[in-house]
PDB file of C-alpha atoms in Angstrom:
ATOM      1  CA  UNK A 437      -1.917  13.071   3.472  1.00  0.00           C
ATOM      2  CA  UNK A 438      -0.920  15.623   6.114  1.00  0.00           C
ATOM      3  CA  UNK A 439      -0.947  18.686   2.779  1.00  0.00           C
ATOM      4  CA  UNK A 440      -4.260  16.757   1.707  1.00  0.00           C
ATOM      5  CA  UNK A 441      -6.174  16.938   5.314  1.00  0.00           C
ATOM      6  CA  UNK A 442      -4.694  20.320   6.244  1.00  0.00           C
ATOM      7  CA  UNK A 443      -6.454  22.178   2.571  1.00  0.00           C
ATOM      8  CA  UNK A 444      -9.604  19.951   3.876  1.00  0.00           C
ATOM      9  CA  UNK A 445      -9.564  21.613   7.187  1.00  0.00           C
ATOM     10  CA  UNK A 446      -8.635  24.974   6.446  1.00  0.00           C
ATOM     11  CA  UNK A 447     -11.247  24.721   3.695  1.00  0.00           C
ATOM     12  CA  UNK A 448     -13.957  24.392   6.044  1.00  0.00           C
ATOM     13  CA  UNK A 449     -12.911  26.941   8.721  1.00  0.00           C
ATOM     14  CA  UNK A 450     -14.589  30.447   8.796  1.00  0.00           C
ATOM     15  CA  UNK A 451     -11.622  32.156  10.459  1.00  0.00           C
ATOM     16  CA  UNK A 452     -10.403  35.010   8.160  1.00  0.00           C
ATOM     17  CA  UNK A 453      -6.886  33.782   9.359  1.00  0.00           C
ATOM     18  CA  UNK A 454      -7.005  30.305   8.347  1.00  0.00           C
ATOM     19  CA  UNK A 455      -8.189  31.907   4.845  1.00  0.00           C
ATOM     20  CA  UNK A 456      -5.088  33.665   4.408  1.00  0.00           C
ATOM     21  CA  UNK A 457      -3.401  30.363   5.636  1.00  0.00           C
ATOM     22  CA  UNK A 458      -5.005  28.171   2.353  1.00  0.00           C
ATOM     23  CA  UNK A 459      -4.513  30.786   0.116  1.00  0.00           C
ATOM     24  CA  UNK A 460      -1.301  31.200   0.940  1.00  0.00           C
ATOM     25  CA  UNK A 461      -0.696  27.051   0.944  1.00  0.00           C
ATOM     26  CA  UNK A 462      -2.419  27.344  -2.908  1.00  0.00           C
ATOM     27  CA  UNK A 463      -0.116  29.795  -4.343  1.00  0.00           C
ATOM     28  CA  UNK A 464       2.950  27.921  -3.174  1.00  0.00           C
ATOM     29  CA  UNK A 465       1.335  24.826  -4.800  1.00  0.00           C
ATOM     30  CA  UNK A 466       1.013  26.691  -8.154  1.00  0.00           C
ATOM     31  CA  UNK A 467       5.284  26.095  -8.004  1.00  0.00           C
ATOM     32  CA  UNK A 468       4.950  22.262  -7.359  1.00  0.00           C
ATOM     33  CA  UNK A 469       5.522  20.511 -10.845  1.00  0.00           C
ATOM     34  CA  UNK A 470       5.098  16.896  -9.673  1.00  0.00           C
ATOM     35  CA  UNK A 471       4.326  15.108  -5.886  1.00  0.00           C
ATOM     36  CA  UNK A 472       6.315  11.432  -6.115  1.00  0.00           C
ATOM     37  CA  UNK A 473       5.164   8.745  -3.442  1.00  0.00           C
ATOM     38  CA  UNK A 474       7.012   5.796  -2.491  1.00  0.00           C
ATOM     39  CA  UNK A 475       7.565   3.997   0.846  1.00  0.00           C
ATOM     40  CA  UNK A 476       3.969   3.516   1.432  1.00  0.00           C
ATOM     41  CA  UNK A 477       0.886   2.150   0.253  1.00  0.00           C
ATOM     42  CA  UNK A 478      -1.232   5.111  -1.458  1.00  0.00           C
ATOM     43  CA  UNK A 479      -4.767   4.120  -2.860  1.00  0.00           C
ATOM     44  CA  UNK A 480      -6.238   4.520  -6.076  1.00  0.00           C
ATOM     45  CA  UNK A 481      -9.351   6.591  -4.253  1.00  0.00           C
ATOM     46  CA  UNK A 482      -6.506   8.898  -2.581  1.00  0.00           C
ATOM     47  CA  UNK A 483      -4.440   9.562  -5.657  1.00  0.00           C
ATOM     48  CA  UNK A 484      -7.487  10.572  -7.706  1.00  0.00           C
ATOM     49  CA  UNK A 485      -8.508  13.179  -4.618  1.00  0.00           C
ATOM     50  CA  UNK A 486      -5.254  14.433  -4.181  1.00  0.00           C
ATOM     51  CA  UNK A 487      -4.758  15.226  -7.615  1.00  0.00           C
ATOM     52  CA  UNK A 488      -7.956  17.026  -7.594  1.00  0.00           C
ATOM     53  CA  UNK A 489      -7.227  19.250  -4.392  1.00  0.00           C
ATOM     54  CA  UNK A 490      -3.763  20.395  -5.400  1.00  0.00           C
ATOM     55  CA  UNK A 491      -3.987  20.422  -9.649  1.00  0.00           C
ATOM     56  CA  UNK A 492      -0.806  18.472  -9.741  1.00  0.00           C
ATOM     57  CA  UNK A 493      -0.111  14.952 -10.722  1.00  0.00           C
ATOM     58  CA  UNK A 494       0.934  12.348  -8.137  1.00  0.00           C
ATOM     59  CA  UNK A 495       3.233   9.292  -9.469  1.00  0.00           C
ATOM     60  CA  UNK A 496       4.708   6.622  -7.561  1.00  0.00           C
ATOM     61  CA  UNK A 497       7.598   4.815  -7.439  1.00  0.00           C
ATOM     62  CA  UNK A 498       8.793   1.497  -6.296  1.00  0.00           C
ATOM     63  CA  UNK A 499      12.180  -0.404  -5.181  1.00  0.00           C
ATOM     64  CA  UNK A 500      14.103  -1.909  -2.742  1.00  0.00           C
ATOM     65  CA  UNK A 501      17.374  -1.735  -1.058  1.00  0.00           C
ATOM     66  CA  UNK A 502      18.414  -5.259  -2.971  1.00  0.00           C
ATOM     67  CA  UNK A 503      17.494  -3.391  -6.843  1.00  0.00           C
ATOM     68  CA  UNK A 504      19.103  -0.244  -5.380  1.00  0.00           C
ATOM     69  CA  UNK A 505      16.612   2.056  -5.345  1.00  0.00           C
ATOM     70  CA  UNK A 506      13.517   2.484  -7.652  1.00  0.00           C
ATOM     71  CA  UNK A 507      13.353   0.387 -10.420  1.00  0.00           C
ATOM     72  CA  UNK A 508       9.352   0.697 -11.149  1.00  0.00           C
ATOM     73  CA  UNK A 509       8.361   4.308 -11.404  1.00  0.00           C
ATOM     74  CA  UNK A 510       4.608   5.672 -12.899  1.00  0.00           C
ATOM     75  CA  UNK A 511       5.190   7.544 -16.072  1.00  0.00           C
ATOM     76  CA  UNK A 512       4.550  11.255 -15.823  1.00  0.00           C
ATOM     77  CA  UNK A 513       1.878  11.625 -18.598  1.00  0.00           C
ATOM     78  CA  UNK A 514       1.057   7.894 -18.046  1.00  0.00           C
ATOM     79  CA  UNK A 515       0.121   7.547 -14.336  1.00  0.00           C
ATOM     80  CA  UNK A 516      -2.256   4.690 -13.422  1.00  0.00           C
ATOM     81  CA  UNK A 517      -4.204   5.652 -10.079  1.00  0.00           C
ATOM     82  CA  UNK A 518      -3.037   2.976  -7.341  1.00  0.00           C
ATOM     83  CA  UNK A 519      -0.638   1.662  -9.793  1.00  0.00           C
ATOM     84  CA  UNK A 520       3.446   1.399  -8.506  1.00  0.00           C
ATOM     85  CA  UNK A 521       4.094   1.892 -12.386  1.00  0.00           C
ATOM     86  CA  UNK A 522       5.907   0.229 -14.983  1.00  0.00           C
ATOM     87  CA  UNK A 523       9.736  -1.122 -14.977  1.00  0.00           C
ATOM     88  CA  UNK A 524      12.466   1.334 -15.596  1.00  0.00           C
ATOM     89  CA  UNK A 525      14.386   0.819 -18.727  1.00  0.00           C
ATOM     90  CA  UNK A 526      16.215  -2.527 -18.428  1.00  0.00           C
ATOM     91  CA  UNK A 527      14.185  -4.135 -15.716  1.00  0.00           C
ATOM     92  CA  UNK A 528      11.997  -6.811 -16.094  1.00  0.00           C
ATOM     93  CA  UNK A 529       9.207  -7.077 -13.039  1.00  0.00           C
ATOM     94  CA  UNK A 530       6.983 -10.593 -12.755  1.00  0.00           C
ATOM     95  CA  UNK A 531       4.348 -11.901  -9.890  1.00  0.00           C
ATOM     96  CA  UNK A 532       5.613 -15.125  -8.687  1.00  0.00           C
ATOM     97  CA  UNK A 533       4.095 -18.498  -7.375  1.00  0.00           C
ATOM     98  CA  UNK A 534       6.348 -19.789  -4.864  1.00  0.00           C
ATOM     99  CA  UNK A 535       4.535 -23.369  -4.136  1.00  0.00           C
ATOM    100  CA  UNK A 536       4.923 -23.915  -8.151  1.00  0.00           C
ATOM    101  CA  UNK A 537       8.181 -22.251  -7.991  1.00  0.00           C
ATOM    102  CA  UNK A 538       6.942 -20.547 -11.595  1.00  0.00           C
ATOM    103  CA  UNK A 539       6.194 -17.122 -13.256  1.00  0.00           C
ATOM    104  CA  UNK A 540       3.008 -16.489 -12.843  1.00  0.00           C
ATOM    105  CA  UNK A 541       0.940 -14.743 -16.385  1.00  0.00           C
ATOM    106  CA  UNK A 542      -0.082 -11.329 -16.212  1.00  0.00           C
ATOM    107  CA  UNK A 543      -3.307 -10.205 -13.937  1.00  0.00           C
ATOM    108  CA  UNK A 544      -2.523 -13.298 -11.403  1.00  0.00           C
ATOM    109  CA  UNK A 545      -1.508 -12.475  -8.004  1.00  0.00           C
ATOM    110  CA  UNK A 546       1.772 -13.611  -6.301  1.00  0.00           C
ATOM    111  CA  UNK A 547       5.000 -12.278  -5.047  1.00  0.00           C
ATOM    112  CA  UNK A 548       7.063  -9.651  -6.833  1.00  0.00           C
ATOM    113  CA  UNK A 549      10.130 -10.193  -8.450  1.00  0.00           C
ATOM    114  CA  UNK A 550      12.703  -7.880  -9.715  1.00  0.00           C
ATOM    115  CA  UNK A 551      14.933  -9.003 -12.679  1.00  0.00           C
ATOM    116  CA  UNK A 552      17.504  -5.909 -12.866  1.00  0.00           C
ATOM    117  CA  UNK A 553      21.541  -5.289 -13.971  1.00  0.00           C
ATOM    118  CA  UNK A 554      21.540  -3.554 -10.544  1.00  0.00           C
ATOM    119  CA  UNK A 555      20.534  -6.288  -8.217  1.00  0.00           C
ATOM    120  CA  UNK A 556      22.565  -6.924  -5.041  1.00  0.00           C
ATOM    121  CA  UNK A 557      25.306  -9.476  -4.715  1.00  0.00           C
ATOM    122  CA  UNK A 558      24.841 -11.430  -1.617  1.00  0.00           C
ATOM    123  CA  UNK A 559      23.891 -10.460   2.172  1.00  0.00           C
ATOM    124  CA  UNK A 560      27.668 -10.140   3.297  1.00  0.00           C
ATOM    125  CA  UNK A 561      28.355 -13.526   5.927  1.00  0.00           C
ATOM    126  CA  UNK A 562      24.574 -14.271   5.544  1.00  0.00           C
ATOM    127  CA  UNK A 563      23.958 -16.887   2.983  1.00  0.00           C
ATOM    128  CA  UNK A 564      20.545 -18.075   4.152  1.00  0.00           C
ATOM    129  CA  UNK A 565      19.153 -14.696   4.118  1.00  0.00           C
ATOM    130  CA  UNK A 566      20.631 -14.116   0.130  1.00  0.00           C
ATOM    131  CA  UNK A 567      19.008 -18.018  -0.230  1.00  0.00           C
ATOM    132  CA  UNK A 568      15.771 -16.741   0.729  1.00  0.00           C
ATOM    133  CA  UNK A 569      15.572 -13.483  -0.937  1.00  0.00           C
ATOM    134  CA  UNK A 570      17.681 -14.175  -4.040  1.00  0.00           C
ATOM    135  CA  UNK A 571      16.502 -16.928  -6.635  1.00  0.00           C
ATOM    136  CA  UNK A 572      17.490 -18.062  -9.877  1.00  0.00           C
ATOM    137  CA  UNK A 573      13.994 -18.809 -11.917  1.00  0.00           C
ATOM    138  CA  UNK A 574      14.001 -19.533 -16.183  1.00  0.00           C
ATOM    139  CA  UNK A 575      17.871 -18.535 -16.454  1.00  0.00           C
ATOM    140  CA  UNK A 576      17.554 -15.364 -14.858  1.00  0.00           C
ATOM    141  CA  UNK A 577      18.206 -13.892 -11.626  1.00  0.00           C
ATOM    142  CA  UNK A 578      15.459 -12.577  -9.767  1.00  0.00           C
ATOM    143  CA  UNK A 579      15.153 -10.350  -6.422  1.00  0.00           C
ATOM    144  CA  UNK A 580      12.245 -11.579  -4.246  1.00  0.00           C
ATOM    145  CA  UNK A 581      10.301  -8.663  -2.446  1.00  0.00           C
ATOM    146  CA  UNK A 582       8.544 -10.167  -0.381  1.00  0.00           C
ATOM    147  CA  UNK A 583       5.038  -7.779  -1.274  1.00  0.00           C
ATOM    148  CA  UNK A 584       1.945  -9.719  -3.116  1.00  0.00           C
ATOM    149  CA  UNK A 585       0.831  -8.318  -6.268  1.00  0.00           C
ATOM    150  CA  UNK A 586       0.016  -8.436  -9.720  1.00  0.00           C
ATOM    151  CA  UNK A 587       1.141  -7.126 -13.103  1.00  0.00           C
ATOM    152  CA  UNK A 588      -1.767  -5.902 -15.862  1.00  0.00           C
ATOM    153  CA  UNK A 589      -2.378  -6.724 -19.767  1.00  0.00           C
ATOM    154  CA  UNK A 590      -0.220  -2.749 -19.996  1.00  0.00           C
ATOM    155  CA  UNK A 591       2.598  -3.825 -17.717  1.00  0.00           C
ATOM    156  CA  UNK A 592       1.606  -1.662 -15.066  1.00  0.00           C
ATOM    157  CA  UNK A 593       2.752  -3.498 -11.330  1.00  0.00           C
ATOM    158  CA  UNK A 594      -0.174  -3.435  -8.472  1.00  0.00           C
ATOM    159  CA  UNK A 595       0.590  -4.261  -4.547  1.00  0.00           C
ATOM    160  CA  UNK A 596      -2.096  -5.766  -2.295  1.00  0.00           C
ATOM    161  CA  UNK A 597      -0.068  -7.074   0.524  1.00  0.00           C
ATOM    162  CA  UNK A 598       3.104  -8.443   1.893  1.00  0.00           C
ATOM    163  CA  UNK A 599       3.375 -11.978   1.964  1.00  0.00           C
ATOM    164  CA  UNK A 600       5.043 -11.751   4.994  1.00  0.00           C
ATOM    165  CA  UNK A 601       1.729 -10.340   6.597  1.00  0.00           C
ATOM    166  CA  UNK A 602      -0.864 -12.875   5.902  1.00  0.00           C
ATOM    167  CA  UNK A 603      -2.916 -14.193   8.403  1.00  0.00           C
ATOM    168  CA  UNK A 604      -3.148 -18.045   8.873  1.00  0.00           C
ATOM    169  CA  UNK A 605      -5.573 -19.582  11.147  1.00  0.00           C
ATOM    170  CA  UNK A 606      -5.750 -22.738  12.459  1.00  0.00           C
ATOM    171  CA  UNK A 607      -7.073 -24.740   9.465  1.00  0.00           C
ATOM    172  CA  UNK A 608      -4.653 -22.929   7.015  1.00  0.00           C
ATOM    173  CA  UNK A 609      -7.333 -20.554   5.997  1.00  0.00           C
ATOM    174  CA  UNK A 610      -5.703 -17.707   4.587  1.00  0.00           C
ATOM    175  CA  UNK A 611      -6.494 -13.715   5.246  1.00  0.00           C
ATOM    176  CA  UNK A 612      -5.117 -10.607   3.590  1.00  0.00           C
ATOM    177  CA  UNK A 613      -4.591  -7.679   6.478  1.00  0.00           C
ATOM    178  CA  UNK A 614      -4.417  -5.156   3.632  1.00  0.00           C
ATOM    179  CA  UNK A 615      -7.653  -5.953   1.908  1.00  0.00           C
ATOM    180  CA  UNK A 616      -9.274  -6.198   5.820  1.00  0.00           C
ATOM    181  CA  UNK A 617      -7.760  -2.400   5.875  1.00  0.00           C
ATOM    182  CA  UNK A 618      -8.808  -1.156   2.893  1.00  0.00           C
ATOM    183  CA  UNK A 619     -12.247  -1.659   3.372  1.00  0.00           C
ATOM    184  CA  UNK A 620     -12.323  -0.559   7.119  1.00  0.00           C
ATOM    185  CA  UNK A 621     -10.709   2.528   6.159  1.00  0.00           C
ATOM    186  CA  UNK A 622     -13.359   3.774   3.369  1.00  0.00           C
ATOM    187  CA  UNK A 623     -15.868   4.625   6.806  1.00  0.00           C
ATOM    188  CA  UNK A 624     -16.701   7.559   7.194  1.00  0.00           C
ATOM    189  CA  UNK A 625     -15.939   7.727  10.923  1.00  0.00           C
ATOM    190  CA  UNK A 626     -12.875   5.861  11.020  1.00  0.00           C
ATOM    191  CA  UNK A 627      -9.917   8.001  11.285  1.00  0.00           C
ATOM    192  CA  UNK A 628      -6.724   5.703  11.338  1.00  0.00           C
ATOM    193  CA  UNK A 629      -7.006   1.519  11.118  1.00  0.00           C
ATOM    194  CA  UNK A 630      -4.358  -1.558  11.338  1.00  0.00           C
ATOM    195  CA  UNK A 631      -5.069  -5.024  11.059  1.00  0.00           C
ATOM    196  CA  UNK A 632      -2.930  -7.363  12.574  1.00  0.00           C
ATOM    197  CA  UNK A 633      -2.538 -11.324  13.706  1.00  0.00           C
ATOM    198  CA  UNK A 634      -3.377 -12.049  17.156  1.00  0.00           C
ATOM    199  CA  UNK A 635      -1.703 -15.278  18.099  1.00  0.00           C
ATOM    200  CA  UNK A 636      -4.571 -17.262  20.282  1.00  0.00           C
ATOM    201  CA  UNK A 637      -2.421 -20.765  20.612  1.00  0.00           C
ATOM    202  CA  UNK A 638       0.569 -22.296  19.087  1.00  0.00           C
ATOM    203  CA  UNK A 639      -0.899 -23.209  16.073  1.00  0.00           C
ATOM    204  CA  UNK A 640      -3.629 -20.757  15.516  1.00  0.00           C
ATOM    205  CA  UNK A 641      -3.929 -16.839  14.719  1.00  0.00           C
ATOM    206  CA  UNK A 642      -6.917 -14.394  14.646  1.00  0.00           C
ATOM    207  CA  UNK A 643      -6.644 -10.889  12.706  1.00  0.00           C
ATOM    208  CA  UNK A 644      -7.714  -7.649  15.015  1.00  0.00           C
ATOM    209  CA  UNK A 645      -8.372  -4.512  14.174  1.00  0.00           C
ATOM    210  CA  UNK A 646      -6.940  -1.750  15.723  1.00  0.00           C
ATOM    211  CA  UNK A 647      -9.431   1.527  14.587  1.00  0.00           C
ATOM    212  CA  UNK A 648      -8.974   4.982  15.538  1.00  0.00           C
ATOM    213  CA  UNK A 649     -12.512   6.826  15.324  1.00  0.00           C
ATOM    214  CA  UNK A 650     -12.342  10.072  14.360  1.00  0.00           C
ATOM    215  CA  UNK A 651     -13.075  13.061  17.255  1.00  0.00           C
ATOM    216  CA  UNK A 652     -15.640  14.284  16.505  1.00  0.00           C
ATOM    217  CA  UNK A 653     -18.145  11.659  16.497  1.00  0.00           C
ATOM    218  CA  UNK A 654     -18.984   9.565  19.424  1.00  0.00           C
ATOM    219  CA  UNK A 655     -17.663   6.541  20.560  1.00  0.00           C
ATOM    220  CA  UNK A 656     -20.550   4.528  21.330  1.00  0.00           C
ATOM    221  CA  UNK A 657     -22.675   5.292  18.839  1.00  0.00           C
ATOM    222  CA  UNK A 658     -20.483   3.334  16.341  1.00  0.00           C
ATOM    223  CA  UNK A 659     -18.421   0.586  18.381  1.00  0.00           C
ATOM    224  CA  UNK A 660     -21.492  -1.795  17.901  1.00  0.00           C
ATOM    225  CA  UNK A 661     -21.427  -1.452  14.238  1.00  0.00           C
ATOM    226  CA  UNK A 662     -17.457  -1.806  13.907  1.00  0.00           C
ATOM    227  CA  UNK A 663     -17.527  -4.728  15.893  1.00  0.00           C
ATOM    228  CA  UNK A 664     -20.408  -6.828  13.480  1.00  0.00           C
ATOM    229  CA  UNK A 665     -18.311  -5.356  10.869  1.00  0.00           C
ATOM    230  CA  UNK A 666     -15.032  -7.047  11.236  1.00  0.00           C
ATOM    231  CA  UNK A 667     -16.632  -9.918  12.311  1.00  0.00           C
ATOM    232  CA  UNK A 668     -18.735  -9.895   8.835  1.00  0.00           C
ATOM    233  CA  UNK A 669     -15.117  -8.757   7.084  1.00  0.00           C
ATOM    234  CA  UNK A 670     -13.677 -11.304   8.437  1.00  0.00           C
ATOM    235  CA  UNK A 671     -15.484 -14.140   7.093  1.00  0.00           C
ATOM    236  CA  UNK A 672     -15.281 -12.962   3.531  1.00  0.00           C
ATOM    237  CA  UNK A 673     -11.958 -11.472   3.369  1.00  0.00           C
ATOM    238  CA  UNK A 674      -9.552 -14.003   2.134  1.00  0.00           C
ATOM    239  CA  UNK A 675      -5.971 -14.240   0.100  1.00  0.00           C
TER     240      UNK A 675
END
């Protein structure tokens, strides 16, 4: 992102220096066979731009601590745009429905599990915490991740969300921060946005968004229209 926004800014500047500066940034580009991304969430819209700006594919990866690293990775030649990839050779990789306690078929959304010969053991002295992430579904052993996602008809694995993150309210009404981010962070005058649950009693949470406007455009010209949006977001963004 930093690489991405820098070539954006330098782009548009009309100082001879900063000229030298992108050229300079281009050519050392031309050496860069491959950019890999893992360890956080990178959009379909944002791979596809990306791509575009420096002329060299972008393919992510996937894993945990508990699988020991990757074990989903995008192939090179293969890559599908907001797509974590497909398993690495000998793992299997499944959405899961924890209230059935069942595999869930391909396309549906639920937690992602991680069948793999390189799974972890246990949590040393910690029992409940290998209990909770660790479970033992149709024969096999599977790792539980704790993100939400789905896998498609090509065995290609999506994330939208960590399970961990939902927002409950008060009637069990149930609201996806990532999908509230997603869309807030396609306008064109927000900069930087989180979404997060704001605990208003014991039994009942609210999601707020935190939004960082970009500079150069004025603060009060769009707080009115951020505020009706999440408001309007909010009612029609669900898990």
């Amino acid at each position: 992102r930093y690489l991405y926004n820098k070539i954006e800014e330098l782009s548009s500047s009309h100082n001879p220096i900063d000229k030298v500066k992108l050229e300079k940034i281009k050519r050392e580009l031309d050496a860069v066979k491959v950019f890999i991304s893992g360890g956080d969430k990178i959009t379909a819209d944002e791979v596809i731009r990306w791509q575009k700006a420096f002329n060299t594919p972008i393919i992510n990866g996937y894993g945990n601590n508990e699988v020991v690293g990757a074990a989903i990775v995008s192939p090179l030649l293969a890559n599908k745009p907001g797509s974590i990839g497909v398993p690495m050779r000998g793992n299997i990789v499944k959405a899961y429905d924890k209230v059935t306690n069942a595999i869930l078929p391909d396309g549906e959304r639920g937690e992602i599990l991680i069948h793999t010969p390189n799974m972890f053991k246990e949590y040393l002295h910690n029992p409940e915490a290998t209990a909770e992430n660790k479970s033992t579904i149709d024969g096999k052993e599977w790792v539980r991740t704790g993100d939400l996602g789905y896998i498609d008809s090509d065995g290609y694995g999506f994330l939208n969300g960590r399970s961990k993150r939902l927002i409950i309210d008060g009637t069990g009404y149930k609201i996806s921060p990532e999908n509230a981010e997603n869309v807030i962070q396609k306008l064109e005058y927000v900069n930087k946005c989180v979404v997060v649950g704001a605990k208003l009693s014991e039994h009942n949470t609210v999601p707020m968004a935190i939004i960082e406007l970009k500079d150069e455009l004025n603060y009060k010209k769009y707080i009115k229209i951020l505020n009706l949006l999440v408001v309007m977001l909010f009612i029609s963004v669900v898990h």
